[in-house]
Amino acid sequence: MTEVHFHCANNAGATVDRCKAIVSDFADTRAYAEQIVRSLIARPGMEDWRGWRLIVKDDIGAEIFDLPFASLLGKPH
C-alpha cells in the first residue's frame, strides 16, 4: 500500500491540493486519478478544464505521473 497525493494545476501556474489516497498499485492510482478529474469536469459551471492537469505524487513528493484533463474531455462543440 502506498500513499499518493493528487494536485490540480493549470497553465497559469495555479495549483490546488485536491486529496490523498492509499492505493495498492499503479492501476488503482490511475483509476482514482481519472475519477477525480471526471468529478471535477462534471461540475456545473463555465470552467474551461482543457488547461488543467492532475499531478500525482508519492508520499515523499516525487511525481509519479500527471493526467491532463483534456485527455478525458471530449472535443469542444
N, CA, C and O atoms as a MOPAC input file, in Angstrom:
PM7 MOZYME 1SCF
protein

 N      0.83900 1    -1.17800 1     0.00000 1
 C      0.00000 1     0.00000 1     0.00000 1
 C      0.88700 1     1.24500 1     0.00000 1
 O      1.90500 1     1.31600 1     0.68900 1
 N      0.46500 1     2.21100 1    -0.79200 1
 C      1.22900 1     3.44400 1    -0.93900 1
 C      0.29400 1     4.64000 1    -0.80100 1
 O     -0.82800 1     4.62100 1    -1.30700 1
 N      0.75800 1     5.67200 1    -0.11900 1
 C      0.00100 1     6.91100 1    -0.02700 1
 C      0.39200 1     7.78600 1    -1.21600 1
 O      1.57600 1     8.01400 1    -1.46300 1
 N     -0.59400 1     8.26600 1    -1.93900 1
 C     -0.34300 1     9.17000 1    -3.06300 1
 C     -1.14800 1    10.44700 1    -2.86000 1
 O     -2.19200 1    10.44800 1    -2.20800 1
 N     -0.63900 1    11.53100 1    -3.43400 1
 C     -1.26200 1    12.84100 1    -3.31000 1
 C     -1.62300 1    13.34000 1    -4.70100 1
 O     -0.88900 1    13.12200 1    -5.66500 1
 N     -2.75400 1    14.00600 1    -4.78800 1
 C     -3.27400 1    14.49800 1    -6.05500 1
 C     -3.38400 1    16.01200 1    -5.98800 1
 O     -4.00100 1    16.55500 1    -5.07200 1
 N     -2.77900 1    16.69700 1    -6.96600 1
 C     -2.78500 1    18.15000 1    -7.02500 1
 C     -3.26300 1    18.58200 1    -8.41200 1
 O     -2.85400 1    18.01500 1    -9.42600 1
 N     -4.12100 1    19.57900 1    -8.44100 1
 C     -4.58100 1    20.13300 1    -9.71700 1
 C     -3.75500 1    21.37400 1   -10.03400 1
 O     -3.47800 1    22.18900 1    -9.15300 1
 N     -3.36700 1    21.51000 1   -11.29400 1
 C     -2.58900 1    22.67400 1   -11.71900 1
 C     -3.06700 1    23.10500 1   -13.09700 1
 O     -3.49300 1    22.28200 1   -13.90700 1
 N     -2.98900 1    24.41700 1   -13.35500 1
 C     -3.35100 1    24.90900 1   -14.68700 1
 C     -2.14700 1    25.56900 1   -15.34300 1
 O     -1.08200 1    25.69600 1   -14.73900 1
 N     -2.33600 1    25.98300 1   -16.58100 1
 C     -1.24200 1    26.58200 1   -17.34700 1
 C     -0.78100 1    27.91700 1   -16.77700 1
 O      0.33900 1    28.35100 1   -17.04800 1
 N     -1.63000 1    28.57000 1   -15.99400 1
 C     -1.27000 1    29.85700 1   -15.40700 1
 C     -0.43900 1    29.69100 1   -14.14000 1
 O      0.01100 1    30.67800 1   -13.55800 1
 N     -0.23500 1    28.45500 1   -13.71500 1
 C      0.58800 1    28.20000 1   -12.55000 1
 C     -0.17600 1    27.99100 1   -11.26000 1
 O      0.42800 1    27.73000 1   -10.21900 1
 N     -1.49900 1    28.10200 1   -11.30900 1
 C     -2.28700 1    27.87200 1   -10.09800 1
 C     -2.27300 1    26.39000 1    -9.74600 1
 O     -2.45600 1    25.53300 1   -10.61100 1
 N     -2.05600 1    26.10200 1    -8.48100 1
 C     -2.05000 1    24.71900 1    -8.01500 1
 C     -3.01500 1    24.58800 1    -6.84800 1
 O     -3.03900 1    25.43300 1    -5.95300 1
 N     -3.80000 1    23.53700 1    -6.86400 1
 C     -4.76900 1    23.28400 1    -5.80500 1
 C     -4.53100 1    21.86900 1    -5.28300 1
 O     -4.56600 1    20.90400 1    -6.04700 1
 N     -4.28800 1    21.75300 1    -3.97700 1
 C     -4.18100 1    20.42500 1    -3.38000 1
 C     -5.57400 1    19.82500 1    -3.34700 1
 O     -6.51200 1    20.42300 1    -2.81800 1
 N     -5.69400 1    18.66200 1    -3.90700 1
 C     -7.00600 1    18.03200 1    -4.02900 1
 C     -7.24800 1    17.03100 1    -2.91000 1
 O     -8.18800 1    17.19600 1    -2.13300 1
 N     -6.43100 1    16.01400 1    -2.81400 1
 C     -6.65100 1    14.98500 1    -1.81000 1
 C     -5.49200 1    14.00400 1    -1.79100 1
 O     -4.53700 1    14.12400 1    -2.55900 1
 N     -5.59600 1    13.04300 1    -0.90700 1
 C     -4.62800 1    11.95400 1    -0.88400 1
 C     -5.40000 1    10.65400 1    -0.74000 1
 O     -6.56300 1    10.64900 1    -0.33600 1
 N     -4.74200 1     9.55400 1    -1.07500 1
 C     -5.38800 1     8.25000 1    -1.00100 1
 C     -4.33000 1     7.18400 1    -0.75800 1
 O     -3.14600 1     7.38300 1    -1.02900 1
 N     -4.77900 1     6.06900 1    -0.24900 1
 C     -3.93600 1     4.89200 1    -0.10000 1
 C     -4.30300 1     3.94200 1    -1.23000 1
 O     -5.46100 1     3.54800 1    -1.36300 1
 N     -3.32000 1     3.57500 1    -2.04000 1
 C     -3.57500 1     2.71100 1    -3.19500 1
 C     -2.68500 1     1.47800 1    -3.12900 1
 O     -1.63800 1     1.47600 1    -2.48100 1
 N     -3.13000 1     0.42900 1    -3.81800 1
 C     -2.36300 1    -0.81900 1    -3.77400 1
 C     -1.42800 1    -0.98600 1    -4.96500 1
 O     -0.42000 1    -1.68500 1    -4.86300 1
 N     -1.75300 1    -0.34600 1    -6.10900 1
 C     -0.88500 1    -0.49200 1    -7.27100 1
 C     -1.11300 1     0.65600 1    -8.25400 1
 O     -1.96700 1     1.51600 1    -8.03700 1
 N     -0.33900 1     0.65200 1    -9.33000 1
 C     -0.41600 1     1.72900 1   -10.31800 1
 C     -1.79100 1     1.81100 1   -10.96900 1
 O     -2.28000 1     2.91300 1   -11.21900 1
 N     -2.42400 1     0.68400 1   -11.25000 1
 C     -3.74700 1     0.69200 1   -11.88200 1
 C     -4.76800 1     1.38200 1   -10.98300 1
 O     -5.60700 1     2.14200 1   -11.46500 1
 N     -4.69800 1     1.11700 1    -9.66600 1
 C     -5.59600 1     1.79200 1    -8.72800 1
 C     -5.34700 1     3.29200 1    -8.72400 1
 O     -6.28800 1     4.08400 1    -8.68300 1
 N     -4.07900 1     3.67900 1    -8.76800 1
 C     -3.71400 1     5.09000 1    -8.76200 1
 C     -4.27100 1     5.78700 1    -9.99400 1
 O     -4.85500 1     6.86600 1    -9.89100 1
 N     -4.09300 1     5.17700 1   -11.14900 1
 C     -4.58500 1     5.75300 1   -12.40400 1
 C     -6.11000 1     5.86400 1   -12.38900 1
 O     -6.66000 1     6.89100 1   -12.78500 1
 N     -6.78400 1     4.82500 1   -11.94100 1
 C     -8.25500 1     4.83500 1   -11.89400 1
 C     -8.75900 1     5.91500 1   -10.94300 1
 O     -9.73000 1     6.60600 1   -11.25100 1
 N     -8.11500 1     6.06500 1    -9.80000 1
 C     -8.52200 1     7.08300 1    -8.83700 1
 C     -8.29300 1     8.48500 1    -9.41200 1
 O     -9.13000 1     9.37000 1    -9.24000 1
 N     -7.17000 1     8.68400 1   -10.08800 1
 C     -6.88200 1     9.97400 1   -10.71700 1
 C     -7.94500 1    10.31600 1   -11.75900 1
 O     -8.41900 1    11.45100 1   -11.81200 1
 N     -8.31500 1     9.35200 1   -12.57800 1
 C     -9.35300 1     9.58700 1   -13.58300 1
 C    -10.68600 1     9.92200 1   -12.92900 1
 O    -11.42900 1    10.76400 1   -13.43200 1
 N    -10.99200 1     9.27800 1   -11.82500 1
 C    -12.23000 1     9.54700 1   -11.10300 1
 C    -12.25600 1    10.98700 1   -10.58500 1
 O    -13.28600 1    11.65700 1   -10.67000 1
 N    -11.13600 1    11.46200 1   -10.05300 1
 C    -11.04700 1    12.83900 1    -9.56900 1
 C    -11.28300 1    13.81400 1   -10.71400 1
 O    -12.08000 1    14.74300 1   -10.58600 1
 N    -10.59200 1    13.60500 1   -11.83800 1
 C    -10.73400 1    14.50900 1   -12.98100 1
 C    -12.16800 1    14.50200 1   -13.49600 1
 O    -12.73300 1    15.56500 1   -13.75400 1
 N    -12.76000 1    13.33600 1   -13.64900 1
 C    -14.14300 1    13.25300 1   -14.13800 1
 C    -15.11200 1    13.96600 1   -13.19600 1
 O    -16.05900 1    14.60500 1   -13.65500 1
 N    -14.88900 1    13.86400 1   -11.89400 1
 C    -15.78500 1    14.53800 1   -10.94600 1
 C    -15.66100 1    16.05200 1   -11.05400 1
 O    -16.65400 1    16.76400 1   -10.90100 1
 N    -14.46200 1    16.55400 1   -11.31500 1
 C    -14.27700 1    17.99300 1   -11.45900 1
 C    -14.89100 1    18.51800 1   -12.75000 1
 O    -15.56300 1    19.55000 1   -12.73700 1
 N    -14.67400 1    17.82800 1   -13.85900 1
 C    -15.20000 1    18.33600 1   -15.13400 1
 C    -16.70600 1    18.16200 1   -15.23700 1
 O    -17.34200 1    18.79500 1   -16.08000 1
 N    -17.29200 1    17.31100 1   -14.38900 1
 C    -18.74600 1    17.11900 1   -14.40800 1
 C    -19.49100 1    18.18400 1   -13.60800 1
 O    -20.71400 1    18.28700 1   -13.70400 1
 N    -18.77100 1    18.96700 1   -12.82800 1
 C    -19.41600 1    20.02100 1   -12.04000 1
 C    -20.04400 1    21.05500 1   -12.96600 1
 O    -19.48700 1    21.38500 1   -14.01400 1
 N    -21.20700 1    21.56200 1   -12.57000 1
 C    -21.79900 1    22.63600 1   -13.37800 1
 C    -20.94100 1    23.90100 1   -13.27300 1
 O    -20.38100 1    24.19700 1   -12.21800 1
 N    -20.85200 1    24.62000 1   -14.35200 1
 C    -20.07900 1    25.85900 1   -14.33900 1
 C    -19.44100 1    26.12000 1   -15.68600 1
 O    -19.58500 1    25.34100 1   -16.62800 1
 N    -18.74300 1    27.21700 1   -15.75400 1
 C    -18.15000 1    27.65900 1   -17.01400 1
 C    -16.63900 1    27.42200 1   -17.06800 1
 O    -15.98300 1    27.91400 1   -17.98600 1
 N    -16.08100 1    26.69900 1   -16.13200 1
 C    -14.63400 1    26.46300 1   -16.10900 1
 C    -14.18700 1    25.71300 1   -17.36500 1
 O    -14.76800 1    24.69100 1   -17.73100 1
 N    -13.15600 1    26.23200 1   -18.01100 1
 C    -12.55200 1    25.53500 1   -19.14900 1
 C    -11.40400 1    24.70300 1   -18.59400 1
 O    -10.35200 1    25.23400 1   -18.24000 1
 N    -11.61800 1    23.40100 1   -18.52300 1
 C    -10.67300 1    22.50000 1   -17.87900 1
 C     -9.53900 1    22.04800 1   -18.80400 1
 O     -8.64400 1    21.33300 1   -18.35300 1
 N     -9.54800 1    22.43600 1   -20.07100 1
 C     -8.54500 1    21.92900 1   -21.00700 1
 C     -7.11100 1    22.29900 1   -20.62200 1
 O     -6.17800 1    21.59500 1   -21.00800 1
 N     -6.91700 1    23.36500 1   -19.88600 1
 C     -5.57000 1    23.77800 1   -19.48800 1
 C     -5.12900 1    23.21300 1   -18.14500 1
 O     -4.05500 1    23.55800 1   -17.65300 1
 N     -5.93700 1    22.35500 1   -17.55300 1
 C     -5.63000 1    21.79900 1   -16.24200 1
 C     -5.04800 1    20.39100 1   -16.35500 1
 O     -5.25400 1    19.69400 1   -17.34800 1
 N     -4.31700 1    19.99200 1   -15.31400 1
 C     -3.81800 1    18.62000 1   -15.22900 1
 C     -3.80500 1    18.19900 1   -13.76400 1
 O     -3.71800 1    19.03700 1   -12.86600 1
 N     -3.89100 1    16.91700 1   -13.53800 1
 C     -3.82700 1    16.36400 1   -12.19300 1
 C     -2.44000 1    15.75400 1   -12.01900 1
 O     -2.04700 1    14.86200 1   -12.77100 1
 N     -1.71100 1    16.23400 1   -11.03400 1
 C     -0.36600 1    15.75300 1   -10.77400 1
 C     -0.43600 1    14.76400 1    -9.60800 1
 O     -0.98300 1    15.07400 1    -8.54900 1
 N      0.11200 1    13.59900 1    -9.81500 1
 C      0.08600 1    12.55100 1    -8.80400 1
 C      1.50200 1    12.38300 1    -8.25200 1
 O      2.45600 1    12.16200 1    -8.99800 1
 N      1.61500 1    12.49500 1    -6.91700 1
 C      2.92700 1    12.38100 1    -6.26100 1
 C      2.86700 1    11.31300 1    -5.18200 1
 O      1.80600 1    11.01900 1    -4.63200 1
 N      4.02800 1    10.74100 1    -4.89300 1
 C      4.08300 1     9.75500 1    -3.81700 1
 C      4.21100 1    10.46400 1    -2.47700 1
 O      4.19600 1    11.69400 1    -2.41600 1
 N      4.33700 1     9.69200 1    -1.40700 1
 C      4.33900 1    10.26700 1    -0.05700 1
 C      5.57000 1    11.10400 1     0.26200 1
 O      5.57200 1    11.82100 1     1.26300 1
 N      6.61500 1    11.03500 1    -0.55300 1
 C      7.78900 1    11.89500 1    -0.33000 1
 C      7.84600 1    13.06200 1    -1.31000 1
 O      8.81400 1    13.82200 1    -1.32400 1
 N      6.79800 1    13.20200 1    -2.13100 1
 C      6.70400 1    14.34300 1    -3.03700 1
 C      7.23600 1    14.12900 1    -4.43600 1
 O      7.25400 1    15.06700 1    -5.23300 1
 N      7.67200 1    12.91300 1    -4.76000 1
 C      8.16000 1    12.63300 1    -6.11000 1
 C      6.96300 1    12.42400 1    -7.04600 1
 O      6.02100 1    11.70300 1    -6.71900 1
 N      7.02100 1    13.06800 1    -8.20700 1
 C      5.92400 1    12.94000 1    -9.16700 1
 C      5.90200 1    11.53400 1    -9.76600 1
 O      6.92300 1    11.02200 1   -10.22600 1
 N      4.72400 1    10.92600 1    -9.75000 1
 C      4.53400 1     9.60400 1   -10.34000 1
 C      4.09100 1     9.77000 1   -11.79100 1
 O      4.66400 1     9.16000 1   -12.69300 1
 N      3.07700 1    10.59200 1   -12.01300 1
 C      2.61600 1    10.92800 1   -13.36400 1
 C      1.69300 1    12.12600 1   -13.28500 1
 O      1.24900 1    12.50900 1   -12.20300 1
 N      1.40400 1    12.71600 1   -14.43400 1
 C      0.35600 1    13.73300 1   -14.47200 1
 C     -0.66800 1    13.33800 1   -15.52000 1
 O     -0.35400 1    12.67500 1   -16.50900 1
 N     -1.88800 1    13.75800 1   -15.28200 1
 C     -3.00900 1    13.40200 1   -16.13600 1
 C     -3.65500 1    14.68900 1   -16.64800 1
 O     -4.33800 1    15.37000 1   -15.88300 1
 N     -3.45800 1    15.03900 1   -17.91400 1
 C     -4.10500 1    16.23100 1   -18.45900 1
 C     -5.62600 1    16.03700 1   -18.48400 1
 O     -6.12000 1    14.99900 1   -18.92400 1
 N     -6.34700 1    17.03000 1   -18.01600 1
 C     -7.80300 1    16.95500 1   -18.04000 1
 C     -8.29600 1    16.76900 1   -19.47200 1
 O     -9.28700 1    16.07900 1   -19.70900 1
 N     -7.59500 1    17.39100 1   -20.42900 1
 C     -8.00900 1    17.30400 1   -21.83600 1
 C     -8.06000 1    15.86600 1   -22.33500 1
 O     -8.80100 1    15.56600 1   -23.27100 1
 N     -7.29000 1    14.97700 1   -21.73000 1
 C     -7.29000 1    13.58700 1   -22.17300 1
 C     -8.61100 1    12.88500 1   -21.85000 1
 O     -8.91400 1    11.83500 1   -22.41800 1
 N     -9.38900 1    13.46100 1   -20.94700 1
 C    -10.68700 1    12.87400 1   -20.56900 1
 C    -11.87000 1    13.70400 1   -21.03500 1
 O    -13.02200 1    13.33300 1   -20.81100 1
 N    -11.58800 1    14.83100 1   -21.68600 1
 C    -12.65800 1    15.67500 1   -22.22900 1
 C    -12.94200 1    15.30300 1   -23.66600 1
 O    -12.04300 1    14.89400 1   -24.40000 1
 N    -14.16500 1    15.44100 1   -24.05800 1
 C    -14.49300 1    15.26500 1   -25.46800 1
 C    -14.05400 1    16.48400 1   -26.25100 1
 O    -13.55000 1    17.45000 1   -25.67900 1
 N    -14.24400 1    16.44000 1   -27.54300 1
 C    -13.90200 1    17.58200 1   -28.38300 1
 C    -14.86600 1    18.73700 1   -28.09300 1
 O    -16.04800 1    18.51400 1   -27.83200 1
 N    -14.34900 1    19.97700 1   -28.13900 1
 C    -15.24500 1    21.13700 1   -27.90600 1
 C    -16.27700 1    21.24000 1   -29.01200 1
 O    -16.01500 1    20.90500 1   -30.16700 1
 N    -17.45200 1    21.70800 1   -28.63300 1
 C    -18.55400 1    21.84600 1   -29.62100 1
 C    -18.56000 1    23.20900 1   -30.22300 1
 O    -19.40600 1    23.50800 1   -31.06600 1

